[in-house]
C-alpha positions as MATLAB code, in Angstrom:
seq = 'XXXXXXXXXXXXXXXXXXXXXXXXXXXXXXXXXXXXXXXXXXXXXXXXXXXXXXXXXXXXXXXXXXXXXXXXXXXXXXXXXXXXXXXXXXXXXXXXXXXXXXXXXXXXXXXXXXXXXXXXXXXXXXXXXXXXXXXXXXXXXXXXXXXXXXXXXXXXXXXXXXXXXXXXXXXXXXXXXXXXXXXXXXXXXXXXXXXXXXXXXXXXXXXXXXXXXXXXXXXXXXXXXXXXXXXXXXXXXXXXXXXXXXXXXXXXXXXXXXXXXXXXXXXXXXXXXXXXXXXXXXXXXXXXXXXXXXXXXXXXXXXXXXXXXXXXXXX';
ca = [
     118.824   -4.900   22.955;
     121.248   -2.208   24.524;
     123.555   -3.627   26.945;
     123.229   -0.283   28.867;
     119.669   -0.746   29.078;
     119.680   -4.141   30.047;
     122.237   -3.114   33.534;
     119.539   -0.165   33.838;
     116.688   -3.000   34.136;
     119.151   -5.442   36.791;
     119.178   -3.860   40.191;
     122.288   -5.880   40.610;
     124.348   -8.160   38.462;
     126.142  -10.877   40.033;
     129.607  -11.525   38.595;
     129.370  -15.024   37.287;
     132.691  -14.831   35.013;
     134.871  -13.522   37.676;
     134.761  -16.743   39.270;
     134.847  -18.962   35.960;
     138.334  -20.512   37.299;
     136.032  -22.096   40.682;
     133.223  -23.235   38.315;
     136.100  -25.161   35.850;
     137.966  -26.609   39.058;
     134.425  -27.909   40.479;
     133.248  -29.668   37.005;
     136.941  -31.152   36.629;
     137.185  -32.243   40.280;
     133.476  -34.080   39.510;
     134.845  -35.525   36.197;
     138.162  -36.834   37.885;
     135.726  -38.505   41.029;
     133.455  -39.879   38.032;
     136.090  -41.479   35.935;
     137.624  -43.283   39.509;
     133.906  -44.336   40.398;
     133.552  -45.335   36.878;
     136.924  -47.577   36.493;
     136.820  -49.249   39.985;
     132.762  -49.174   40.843;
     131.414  -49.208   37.501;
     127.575  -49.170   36.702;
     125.011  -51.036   38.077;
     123.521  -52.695   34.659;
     120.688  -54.153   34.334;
     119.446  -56.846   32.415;
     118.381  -54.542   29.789;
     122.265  -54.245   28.538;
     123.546  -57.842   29.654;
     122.166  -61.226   29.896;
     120.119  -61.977   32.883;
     116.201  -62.804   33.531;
     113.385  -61.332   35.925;
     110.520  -62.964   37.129;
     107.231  -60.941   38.081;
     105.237  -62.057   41.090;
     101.587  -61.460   41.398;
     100.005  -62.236   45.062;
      96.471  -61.323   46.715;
      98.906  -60.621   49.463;
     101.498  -58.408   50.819;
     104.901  -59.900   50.115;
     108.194  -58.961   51.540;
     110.983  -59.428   50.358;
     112.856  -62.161   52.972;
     109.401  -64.117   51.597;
     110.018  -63.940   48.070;
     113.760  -65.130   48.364;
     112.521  -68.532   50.639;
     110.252  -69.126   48.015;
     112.830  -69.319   45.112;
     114.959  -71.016   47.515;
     111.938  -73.550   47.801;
     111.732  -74.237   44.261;
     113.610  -77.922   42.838;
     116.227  -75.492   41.283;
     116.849  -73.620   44.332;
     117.136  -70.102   42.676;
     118.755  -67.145   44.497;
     118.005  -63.830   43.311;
     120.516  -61.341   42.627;
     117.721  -58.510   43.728;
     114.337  -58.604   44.631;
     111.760  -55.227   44.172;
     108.774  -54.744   45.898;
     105.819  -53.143   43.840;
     102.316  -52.588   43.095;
      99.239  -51.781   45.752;
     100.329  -52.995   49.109;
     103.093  -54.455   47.925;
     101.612  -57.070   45.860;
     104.050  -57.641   42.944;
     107.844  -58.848   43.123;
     110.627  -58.793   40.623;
     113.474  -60.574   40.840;
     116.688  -60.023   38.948;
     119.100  -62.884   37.973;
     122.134  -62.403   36.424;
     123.035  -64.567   34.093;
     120.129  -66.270   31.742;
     117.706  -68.964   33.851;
     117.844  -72.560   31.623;
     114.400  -73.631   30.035;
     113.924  -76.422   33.245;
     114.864  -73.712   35.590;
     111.923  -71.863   34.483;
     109.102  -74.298   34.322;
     110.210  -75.438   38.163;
     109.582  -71.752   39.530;
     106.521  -70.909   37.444;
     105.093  -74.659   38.802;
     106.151  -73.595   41.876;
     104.709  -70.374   42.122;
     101.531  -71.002   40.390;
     100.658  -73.312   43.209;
     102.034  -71.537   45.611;
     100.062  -67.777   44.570;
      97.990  -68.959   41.881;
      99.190  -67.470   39.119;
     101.926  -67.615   36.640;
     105.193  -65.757   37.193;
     106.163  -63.460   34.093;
     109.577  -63.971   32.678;
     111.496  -62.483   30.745;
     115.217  -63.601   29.650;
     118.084  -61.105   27.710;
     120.399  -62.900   25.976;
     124.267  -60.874   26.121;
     124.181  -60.671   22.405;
     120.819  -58.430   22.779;
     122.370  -56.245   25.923;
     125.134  -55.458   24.036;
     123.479  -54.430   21.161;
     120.996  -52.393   22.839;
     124.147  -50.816   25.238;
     125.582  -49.983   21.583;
     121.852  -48.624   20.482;
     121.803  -46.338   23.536;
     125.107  -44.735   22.761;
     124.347  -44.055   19.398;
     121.443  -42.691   20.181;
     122.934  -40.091   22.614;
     126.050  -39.471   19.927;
     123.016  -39.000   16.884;
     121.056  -36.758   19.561;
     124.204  -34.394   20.593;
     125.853  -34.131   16.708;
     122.154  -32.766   15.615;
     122.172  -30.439   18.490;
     125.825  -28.927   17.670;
     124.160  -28.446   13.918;
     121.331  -26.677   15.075;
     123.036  -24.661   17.265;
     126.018  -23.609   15.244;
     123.457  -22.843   12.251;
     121.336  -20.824   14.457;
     124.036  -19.171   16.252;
     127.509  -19.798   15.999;
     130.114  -23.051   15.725;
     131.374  -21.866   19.272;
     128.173  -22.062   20.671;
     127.196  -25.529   19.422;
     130.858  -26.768   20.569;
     130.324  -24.985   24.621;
     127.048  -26.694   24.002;
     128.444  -29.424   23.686;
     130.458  -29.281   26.623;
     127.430  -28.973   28.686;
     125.592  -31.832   27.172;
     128.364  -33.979   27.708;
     128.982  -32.555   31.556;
     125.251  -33.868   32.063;
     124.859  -37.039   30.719;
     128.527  -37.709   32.642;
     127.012  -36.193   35.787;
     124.336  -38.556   35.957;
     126.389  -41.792   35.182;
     128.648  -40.678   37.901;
     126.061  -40.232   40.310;
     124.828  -43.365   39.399;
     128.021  -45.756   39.858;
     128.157  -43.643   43.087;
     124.760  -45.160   43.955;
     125.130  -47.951   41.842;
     121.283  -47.626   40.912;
     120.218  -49.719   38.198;
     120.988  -48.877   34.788;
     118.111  -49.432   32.458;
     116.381  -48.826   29.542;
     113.922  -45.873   30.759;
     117.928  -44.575   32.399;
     118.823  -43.953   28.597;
     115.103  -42.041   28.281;
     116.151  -39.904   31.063;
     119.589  -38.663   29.478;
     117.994  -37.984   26.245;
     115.053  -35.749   28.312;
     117.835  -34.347   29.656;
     119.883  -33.578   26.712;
     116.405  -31.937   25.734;
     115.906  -29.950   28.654;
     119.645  -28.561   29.054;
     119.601  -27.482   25.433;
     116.559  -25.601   25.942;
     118.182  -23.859   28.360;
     121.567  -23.247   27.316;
     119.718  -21.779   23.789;
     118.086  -19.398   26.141;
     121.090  -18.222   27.603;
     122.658  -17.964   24.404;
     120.070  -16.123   22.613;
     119.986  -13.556   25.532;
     123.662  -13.169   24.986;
     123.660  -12.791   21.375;
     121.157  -10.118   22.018;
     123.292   -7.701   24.039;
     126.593   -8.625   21.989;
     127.911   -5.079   20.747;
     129.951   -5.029   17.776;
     132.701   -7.458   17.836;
     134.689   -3.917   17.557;
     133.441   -2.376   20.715;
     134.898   -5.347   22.531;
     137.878   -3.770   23.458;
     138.768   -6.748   26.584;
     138.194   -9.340   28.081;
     135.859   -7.560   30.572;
     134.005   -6.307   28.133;
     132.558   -9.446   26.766;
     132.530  -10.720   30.209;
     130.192   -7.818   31.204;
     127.903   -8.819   27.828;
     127.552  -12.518   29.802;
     127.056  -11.679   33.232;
     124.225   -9.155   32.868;
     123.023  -11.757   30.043;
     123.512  -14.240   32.824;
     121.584  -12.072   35.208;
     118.488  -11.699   33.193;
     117.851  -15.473   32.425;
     119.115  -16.386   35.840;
     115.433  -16.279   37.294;
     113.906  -18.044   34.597;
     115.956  -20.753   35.057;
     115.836  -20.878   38.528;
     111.933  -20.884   38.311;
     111.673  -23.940   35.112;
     113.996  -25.928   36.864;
     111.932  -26.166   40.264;
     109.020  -26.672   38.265;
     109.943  -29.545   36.416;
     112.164  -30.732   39.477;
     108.433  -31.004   41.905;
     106.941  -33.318   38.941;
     110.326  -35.519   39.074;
     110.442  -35.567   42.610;
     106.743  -36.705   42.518;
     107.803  -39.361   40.030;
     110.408  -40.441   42.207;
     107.951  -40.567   45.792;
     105.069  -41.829   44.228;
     105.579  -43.935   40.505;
     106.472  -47.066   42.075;
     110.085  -48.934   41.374;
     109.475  -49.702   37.588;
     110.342  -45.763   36.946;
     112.653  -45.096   40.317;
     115.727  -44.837   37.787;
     114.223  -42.538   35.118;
     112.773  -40.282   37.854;
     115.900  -40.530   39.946;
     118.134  -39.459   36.562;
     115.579  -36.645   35.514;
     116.326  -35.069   38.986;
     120.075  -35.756   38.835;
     119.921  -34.054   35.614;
     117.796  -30.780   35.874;
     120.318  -29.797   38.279;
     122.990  -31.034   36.243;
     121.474  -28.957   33.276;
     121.117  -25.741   34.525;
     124.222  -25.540   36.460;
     126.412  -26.383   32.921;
     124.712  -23.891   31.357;
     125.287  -21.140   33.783;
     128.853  -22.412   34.948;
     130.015  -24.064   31.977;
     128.463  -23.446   28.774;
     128.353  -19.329   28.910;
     131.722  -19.333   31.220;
     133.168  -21.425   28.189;
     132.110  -19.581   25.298;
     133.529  -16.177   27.209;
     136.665  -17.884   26.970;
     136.832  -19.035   23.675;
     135.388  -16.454   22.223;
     138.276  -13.989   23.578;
     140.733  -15.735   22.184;
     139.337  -15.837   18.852;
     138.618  -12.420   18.632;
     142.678  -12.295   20.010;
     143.516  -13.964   17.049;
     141.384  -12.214   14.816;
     142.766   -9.189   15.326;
     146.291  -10.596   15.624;
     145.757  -11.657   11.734;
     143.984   -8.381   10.569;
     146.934   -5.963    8.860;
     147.513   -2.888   10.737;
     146.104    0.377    9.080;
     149.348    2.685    8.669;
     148.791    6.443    9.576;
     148.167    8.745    6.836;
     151.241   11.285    5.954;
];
């Protein structure tokens, strides 16, 4: 695709790499906040990734939750909850969280209790810290396997500079929604970690877009005389995708948002992390990944070109 052609088709082309500098100072300010929130807040984790138990309620009525913490103040043990969720039609199901792992006699005395008390049998399920750790250590690998395979892809497809600006983004995403979360301090679960990866999905898809548009109008690596030259290449690339990814985005951010309103408290975190994300996503691959790779890629070509002899004149 001519470049020319391209501008011809824009009736305007906003200058995204002119303000590169503002993008970089926003996503470092965010990382700075993140790694403060993340060293003095921390995450909220749940009992997924350390040792703790939760007991399900079932009732034929509404519970609340100043209810549900009487009763397990009630029972011989006298349990207190270290949170309590309200769920199901009308209310109708509780979980409580306890951190920390409830002893066997502990657990007969509140599933007695409650069984007389509602008529059925609290579910409960323990984690020991040997099994949160290992799955904490699972998820990361995951994420690590699921972002090396990406920067393979990419850098086969493309080019090792794209895979590693990529890269950049992925990482600016999943770190964007952990931040957001210790800010929060929502719980951090299993179906969290299903998010991220989505994510990862989802912001690859449409930094690859991006990229491919860009690789489209790149001239010659020898009509790149400066650096405004190749910034030109990514604005108007920039330009053309910008409504596309404007339009997915909102798409997939009504579903999440409906996810979040309406699918109950077992998937508040994943739908909370999916919206975190999309945003997160496309703004690293508009402000980071291309603004990035403009940057890199000028210096290489610097260098190139710093290494290539110089042709003497003819005599």
């Amino acid at each position: 695709m001519n470049l020319n052609n391209s501008k011809k088709v824009l009736k305007r082309v906003i200058p995204f790499v002119k303000f590169r500098n503002v993008f970089f100072l926003i996503t470092l300010a965010y990382i700075l906040a993140g790694g403060i929130l993340l060293s003095t807040i921390g995450l909220n984790l749940g009992i997924d990734f350390q040792s703790g138990s939760r007991v399900e309620i079932s009732a034929q009525e509404p519970l609340t939750e100043e209810q549900v913490r009487s009763d397990f103040e009630a029972v011989e043990a006298n349990l207190e909850p270290d949170d309590i969720t309200l769920g199901g039609e009308n209310n109708t199901i509780a979980s409580a969280r306890f951190i920390g792992e409830l002893s066997q006699e502990e657990i007969a005395a509140l599933q007695t209790y409650f069984e007389d008390e509602y008529g059925s049998i609290p579910n409960t399920s323990t984690v020991s810290p040997q099994v949160g750790q290992e799955l904490a250590q699972n998820a990361f690998i995951s994420v690590l396997i699921a972002s090396l395979g990406l920067v393979i892809y990419i850098t086969i497809r493309f080019q090792l500079l794209y895979g590693i600006a990529s890269i950049a983004a992925l990482l600016h995403d999943a770190f964007f929604i952990i931040g957001f979360f210790s800010l929060l301090q929502v719980e951090v679960n299993v179906p969290f970690i299903a998010a991220v990866l989505t994510i990862v999905g989802y912001s690859i898809n449409d930094t690859i877009v991006t990229f491919d548009r860009i690789r489209e109008n790149m001239p010659p690596t020898e009509e790149i005389e400066s650096f405004e030259d190749l910034a030109e290449v990514v604005d108007v690339s920039l330009n053309q995708t910008l409504v596309r990814s404007i339009n997915t985005v909102l798409t997939v951010v009504f579903a999440a948002a409906a996810l979040f309103i309406f699918g109950g408290e077992g998937i508040r975190s994943f739908s909370l992390a999916l919206l975190i994300g999309l945003v997160a996503g496309t703004y690293s691959s508009i402000f980071l990944a291309a603004q990035l790779w403009v940057v890199w890629n000028w210096k290489k070509i610097k260098r190139e070109r710093e290494k290539a002899p110089t042709e003497e004149p003819e005599s």
